[in-house]
Structure formats: C-alpha cells, structure tokens
XYZ file of N, CA and C in Angstrom:
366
model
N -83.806 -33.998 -74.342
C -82.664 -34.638 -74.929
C -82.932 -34.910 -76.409
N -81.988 -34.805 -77.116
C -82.009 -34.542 -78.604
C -81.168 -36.194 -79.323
N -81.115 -36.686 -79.446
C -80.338 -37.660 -80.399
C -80.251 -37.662 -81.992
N -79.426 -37.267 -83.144
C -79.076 -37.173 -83.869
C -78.491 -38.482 -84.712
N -78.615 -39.257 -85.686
C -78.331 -39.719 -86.653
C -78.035 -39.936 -87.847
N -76.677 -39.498 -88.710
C -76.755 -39.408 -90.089
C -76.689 -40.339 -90.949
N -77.131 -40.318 -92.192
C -76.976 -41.061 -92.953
C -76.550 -40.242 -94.349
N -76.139 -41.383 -95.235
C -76.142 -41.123 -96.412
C -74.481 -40.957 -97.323
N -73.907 -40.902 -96.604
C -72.424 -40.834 -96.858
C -72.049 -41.943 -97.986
N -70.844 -41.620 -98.679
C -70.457 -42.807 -99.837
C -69.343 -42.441 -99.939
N -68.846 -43.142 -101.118
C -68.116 -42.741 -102.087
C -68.338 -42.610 -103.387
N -68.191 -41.516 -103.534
C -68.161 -40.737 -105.235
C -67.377 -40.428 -105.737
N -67.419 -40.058 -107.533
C -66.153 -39.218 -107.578
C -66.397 -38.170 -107.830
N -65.729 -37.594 -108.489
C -65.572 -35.579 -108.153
C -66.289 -35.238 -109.055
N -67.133 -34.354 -108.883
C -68.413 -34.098 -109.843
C -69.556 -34.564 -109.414
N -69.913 -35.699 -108.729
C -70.982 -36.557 -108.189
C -71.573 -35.581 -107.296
N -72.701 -36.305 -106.607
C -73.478 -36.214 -105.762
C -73.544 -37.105 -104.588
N -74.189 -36.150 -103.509
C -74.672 -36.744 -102.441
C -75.512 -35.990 -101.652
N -77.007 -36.721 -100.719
C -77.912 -35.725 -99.765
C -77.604 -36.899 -98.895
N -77.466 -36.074 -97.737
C -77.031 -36.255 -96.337
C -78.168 -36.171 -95.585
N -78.433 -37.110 -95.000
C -79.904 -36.728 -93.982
C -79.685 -36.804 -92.676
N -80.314 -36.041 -91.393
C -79.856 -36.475 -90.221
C -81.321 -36.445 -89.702
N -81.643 -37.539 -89.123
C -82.773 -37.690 -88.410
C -82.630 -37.470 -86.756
N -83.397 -36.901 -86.408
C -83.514 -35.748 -84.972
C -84.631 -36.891 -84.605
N -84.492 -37.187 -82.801
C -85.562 -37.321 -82.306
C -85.457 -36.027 -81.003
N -86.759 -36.223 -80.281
C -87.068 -35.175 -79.490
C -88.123 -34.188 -79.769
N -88.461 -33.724 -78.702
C -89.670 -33.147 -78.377
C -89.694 -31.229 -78.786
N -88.464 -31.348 -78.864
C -88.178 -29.669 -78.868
C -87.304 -29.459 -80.396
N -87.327 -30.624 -81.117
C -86.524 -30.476 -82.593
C -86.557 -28.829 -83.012
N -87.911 -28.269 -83.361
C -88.242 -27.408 -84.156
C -87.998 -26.215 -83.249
N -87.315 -26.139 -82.498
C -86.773 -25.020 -82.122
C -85.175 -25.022 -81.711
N -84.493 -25.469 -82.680
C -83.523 -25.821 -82.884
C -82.586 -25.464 -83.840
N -81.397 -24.492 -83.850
C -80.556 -24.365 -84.723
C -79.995 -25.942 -85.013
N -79.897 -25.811 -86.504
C -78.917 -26.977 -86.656
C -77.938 -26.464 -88.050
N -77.062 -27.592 -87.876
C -75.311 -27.656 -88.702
C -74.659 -28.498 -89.355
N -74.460 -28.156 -89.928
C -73.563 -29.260 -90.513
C -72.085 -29.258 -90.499
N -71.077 -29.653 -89.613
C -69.681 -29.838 -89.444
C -69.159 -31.066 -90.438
N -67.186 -30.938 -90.989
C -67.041 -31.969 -91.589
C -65.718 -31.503 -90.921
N -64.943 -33.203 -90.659
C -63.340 -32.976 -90.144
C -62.864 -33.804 -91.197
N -61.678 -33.172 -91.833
C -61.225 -33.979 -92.871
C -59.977 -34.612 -92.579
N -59.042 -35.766 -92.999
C -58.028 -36.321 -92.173
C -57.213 -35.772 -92.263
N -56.503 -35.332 -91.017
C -55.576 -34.727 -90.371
C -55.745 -33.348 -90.383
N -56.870 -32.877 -90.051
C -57.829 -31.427 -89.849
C -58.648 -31.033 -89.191
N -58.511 -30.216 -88.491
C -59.629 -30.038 -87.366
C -61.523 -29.384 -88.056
N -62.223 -29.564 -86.724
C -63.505 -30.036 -87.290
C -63.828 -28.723 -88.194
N -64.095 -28.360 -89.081
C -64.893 -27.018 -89.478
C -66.350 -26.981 -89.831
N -66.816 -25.852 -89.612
C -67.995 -25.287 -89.979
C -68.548 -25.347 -91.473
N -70.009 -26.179 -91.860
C -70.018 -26.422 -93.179
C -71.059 -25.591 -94.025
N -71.975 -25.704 -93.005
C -73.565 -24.555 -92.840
C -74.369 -24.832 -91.750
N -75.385 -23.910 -91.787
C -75.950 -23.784 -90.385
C -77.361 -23.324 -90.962
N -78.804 -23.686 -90.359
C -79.624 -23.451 -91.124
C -80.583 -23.253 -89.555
N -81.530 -21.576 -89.445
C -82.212 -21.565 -88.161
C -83.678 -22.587 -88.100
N -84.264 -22.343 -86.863
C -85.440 -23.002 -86.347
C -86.505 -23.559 -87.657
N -86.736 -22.277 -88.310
C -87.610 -22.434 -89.161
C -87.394 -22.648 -90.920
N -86.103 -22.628 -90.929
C -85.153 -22.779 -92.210
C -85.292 -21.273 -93.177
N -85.608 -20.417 -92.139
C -85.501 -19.284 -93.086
C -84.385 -18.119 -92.958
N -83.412 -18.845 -92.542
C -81.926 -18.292 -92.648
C -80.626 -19.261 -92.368
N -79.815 -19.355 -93.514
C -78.733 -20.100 -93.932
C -77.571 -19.881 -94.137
N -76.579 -20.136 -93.814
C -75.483 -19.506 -93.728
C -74.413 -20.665 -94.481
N -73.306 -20.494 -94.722
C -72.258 -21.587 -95.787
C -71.375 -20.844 -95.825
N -69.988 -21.762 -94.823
C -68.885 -21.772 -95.774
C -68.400 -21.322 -96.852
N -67.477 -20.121 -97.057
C -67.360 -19.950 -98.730
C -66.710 -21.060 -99.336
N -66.086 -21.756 -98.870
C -65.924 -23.432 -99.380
C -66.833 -24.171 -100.091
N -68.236 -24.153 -99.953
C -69.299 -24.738 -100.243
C -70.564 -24.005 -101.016
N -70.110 -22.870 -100.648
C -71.148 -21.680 -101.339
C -71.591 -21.737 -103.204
N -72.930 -22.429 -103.218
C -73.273 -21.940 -104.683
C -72.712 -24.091 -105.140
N -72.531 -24.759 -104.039
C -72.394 -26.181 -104.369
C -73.578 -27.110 -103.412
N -73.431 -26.811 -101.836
C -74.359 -27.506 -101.017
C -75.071 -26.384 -100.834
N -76.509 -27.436 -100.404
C -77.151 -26.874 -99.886
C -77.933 -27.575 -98.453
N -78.419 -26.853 -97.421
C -79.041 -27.052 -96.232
C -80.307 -27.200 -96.384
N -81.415 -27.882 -95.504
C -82.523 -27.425 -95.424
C -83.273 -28.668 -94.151
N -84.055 -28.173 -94.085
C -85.027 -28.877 -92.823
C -86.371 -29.119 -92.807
N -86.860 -30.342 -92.423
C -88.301 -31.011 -92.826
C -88.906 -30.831 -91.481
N -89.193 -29.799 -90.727
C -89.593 -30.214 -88.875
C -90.712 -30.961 -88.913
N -91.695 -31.381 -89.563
C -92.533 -32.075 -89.696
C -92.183 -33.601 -89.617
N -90.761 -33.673 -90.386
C -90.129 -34.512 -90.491
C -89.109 -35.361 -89.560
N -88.701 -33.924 -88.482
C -87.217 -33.991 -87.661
C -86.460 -34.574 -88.350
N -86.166 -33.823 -89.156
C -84.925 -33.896 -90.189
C -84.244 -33.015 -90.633
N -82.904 -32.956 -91.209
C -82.207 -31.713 -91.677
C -81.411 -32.703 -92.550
N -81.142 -31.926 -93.671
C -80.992 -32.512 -94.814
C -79.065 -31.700 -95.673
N -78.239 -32.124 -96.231
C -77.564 -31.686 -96.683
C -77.370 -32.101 -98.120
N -77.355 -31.292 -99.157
C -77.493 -32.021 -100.328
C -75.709 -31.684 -101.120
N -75.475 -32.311 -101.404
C -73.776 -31.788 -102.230
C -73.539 -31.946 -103.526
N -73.144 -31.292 -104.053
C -73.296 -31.223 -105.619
C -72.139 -30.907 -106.171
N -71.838 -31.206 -107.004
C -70.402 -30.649 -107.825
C -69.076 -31.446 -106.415
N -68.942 -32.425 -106.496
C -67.998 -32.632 -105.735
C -66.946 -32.446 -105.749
N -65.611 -32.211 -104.660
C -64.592 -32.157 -105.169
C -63.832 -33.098 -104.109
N -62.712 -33.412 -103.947
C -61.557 -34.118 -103.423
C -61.591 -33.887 -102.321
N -61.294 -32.438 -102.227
C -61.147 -31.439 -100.693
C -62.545 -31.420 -100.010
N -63.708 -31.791 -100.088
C -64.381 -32.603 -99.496
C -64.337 -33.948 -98.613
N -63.922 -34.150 -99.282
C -63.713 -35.352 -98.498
C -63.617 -35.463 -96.676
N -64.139 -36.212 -95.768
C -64.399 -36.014 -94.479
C -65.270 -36.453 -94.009
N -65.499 -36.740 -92.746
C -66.453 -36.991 -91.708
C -67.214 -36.259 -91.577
N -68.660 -36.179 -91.647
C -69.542 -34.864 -92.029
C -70.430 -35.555 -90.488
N -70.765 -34.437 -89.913
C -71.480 -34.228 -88.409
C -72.230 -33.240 -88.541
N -73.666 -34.236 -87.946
C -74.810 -33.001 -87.900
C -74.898 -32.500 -86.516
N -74.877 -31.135 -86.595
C -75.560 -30.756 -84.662
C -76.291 -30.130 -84.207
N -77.343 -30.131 -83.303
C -77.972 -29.288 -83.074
C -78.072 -28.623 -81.483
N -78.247 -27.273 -82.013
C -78.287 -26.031 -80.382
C -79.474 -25.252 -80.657
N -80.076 -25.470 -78.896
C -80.867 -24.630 -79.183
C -80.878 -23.414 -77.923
N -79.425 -22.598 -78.169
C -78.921 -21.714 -77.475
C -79.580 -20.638 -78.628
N -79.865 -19.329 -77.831
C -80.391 -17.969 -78.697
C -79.029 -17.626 -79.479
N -78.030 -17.754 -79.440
C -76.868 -17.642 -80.595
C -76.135 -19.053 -80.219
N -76.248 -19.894 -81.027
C -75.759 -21.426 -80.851
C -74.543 -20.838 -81.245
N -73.753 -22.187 -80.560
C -71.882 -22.182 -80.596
C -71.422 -23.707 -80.924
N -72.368 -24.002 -81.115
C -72.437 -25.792 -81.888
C -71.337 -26.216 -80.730
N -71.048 -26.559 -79.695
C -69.871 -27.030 -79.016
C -69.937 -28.039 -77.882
N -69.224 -28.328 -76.593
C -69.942 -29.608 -76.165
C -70.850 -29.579 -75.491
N -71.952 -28.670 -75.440
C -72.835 -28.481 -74.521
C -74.292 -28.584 -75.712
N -73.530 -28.905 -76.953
C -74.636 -29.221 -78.316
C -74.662 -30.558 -78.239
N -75.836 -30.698 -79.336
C -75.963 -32.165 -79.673
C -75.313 -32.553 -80.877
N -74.727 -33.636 -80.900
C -73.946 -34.467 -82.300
C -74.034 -35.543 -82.494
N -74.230 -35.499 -83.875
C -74.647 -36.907 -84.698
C -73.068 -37.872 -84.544
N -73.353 -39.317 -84.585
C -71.982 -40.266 -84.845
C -71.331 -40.013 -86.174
N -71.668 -38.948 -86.953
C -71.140 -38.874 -88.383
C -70.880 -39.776 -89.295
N -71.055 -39.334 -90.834
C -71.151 -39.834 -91.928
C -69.969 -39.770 -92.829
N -69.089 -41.119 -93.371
C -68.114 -40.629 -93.743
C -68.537 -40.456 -95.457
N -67.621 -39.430 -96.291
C -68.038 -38.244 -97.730
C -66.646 -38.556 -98.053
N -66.442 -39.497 -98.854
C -65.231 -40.016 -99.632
C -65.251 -39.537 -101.272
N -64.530 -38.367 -101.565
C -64.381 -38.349 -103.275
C -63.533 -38.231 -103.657
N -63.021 -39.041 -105.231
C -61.854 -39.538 -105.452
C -62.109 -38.620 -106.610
N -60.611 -38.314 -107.207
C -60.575 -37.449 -108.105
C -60.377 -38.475 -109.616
C-alpha cells in the first residue's frame, strides 16, 4: 500500500513560481510510475506529466512543455513538480499518483494524493 501526500501549493501571480512535492510512503515506491494530474474549476481531471521508475523517461502535456518540470528523489520517496513561468490557465487542484502497472493508466485502481490547490492570478 502506497499513501501519497502533496504539498506546496499557493498563490502566485502569473510569471511566478512554484515546486510541488509529494511524499510517497511504502515499501515498493521505487518501482513506481508516477504523475502529476491537475482539475481546474469546472474541468475534468487532466494529465500534467508522468515521470518512470527510475526518472529516466518523462513525458508533458504540450500545455506545460518547456515550463514544468518532473523529477524523483527514490532515496527520498518523493516526486517533485517544479512550475515556472506561470500562467492563469493553470490554475487547479494538482494530484500526485502513483501505478505500478507495466503500462500505468493512473485510474482507480492507482494511488492518489488529497491534492494541492495552484492558484494564479493574472
């Protein structure tokens, strides 16, 4: 069993920053796809990035591409989201999850964080 916790969420304004951390407990962390989901109000959940076992393949949203970035401390049981260049349309409930299915589908048979709310005002 996996339990997930994020932190780090605020409010900024557009241009700002923010790193998102989600602390993992469990015994099997490091073999674990993990994600980062955000639902924004009145929007269903989407896909933000996804980063594998060993953090040596990453994937992003063209939404986010070349602004956040992913990465993972397994030493740490942690996975990390960093955001940069903010914008408005950000804004949302940001959820970390982790699967450790051979092609994860992040869905309810994954694990999910209580999410972090990512408020930026223009």
């Amino acid at each position: 069993q996996v339990q997930l916790v994020e932190s780090g969420g605020g409010l900024v304004q557009a241009g700002g920053s923010l790193r998102l951390s989600c602390a993992a407990s469990g015994r099997t962390f490091r073999s674990y796809s993990m994600a980062w989901f955000r639902q924004a109000p009145g929007k269903e959940r989407k896909f933000v990035c996804g980063i594998n076992w060993n953090g040596g393949r990453t994937t992003y949203a063209d939404s986010v591409k070349g602004r956040f970035t992913i990465s993972r401390d397994n030493a740490k049981n942690t996975v990390y989201l960093q955001m940069n260049s903010l914008k408005p349309e950000d804004t949302a409930v940001y959820y970390c999850a982790a699967d450790s299915k051979m092609v994860p589908t992040f869905d309810e048979d994954s694990y999910w964080g209580q999410g972090t709310q990512v408020s930026v005002s223009s």
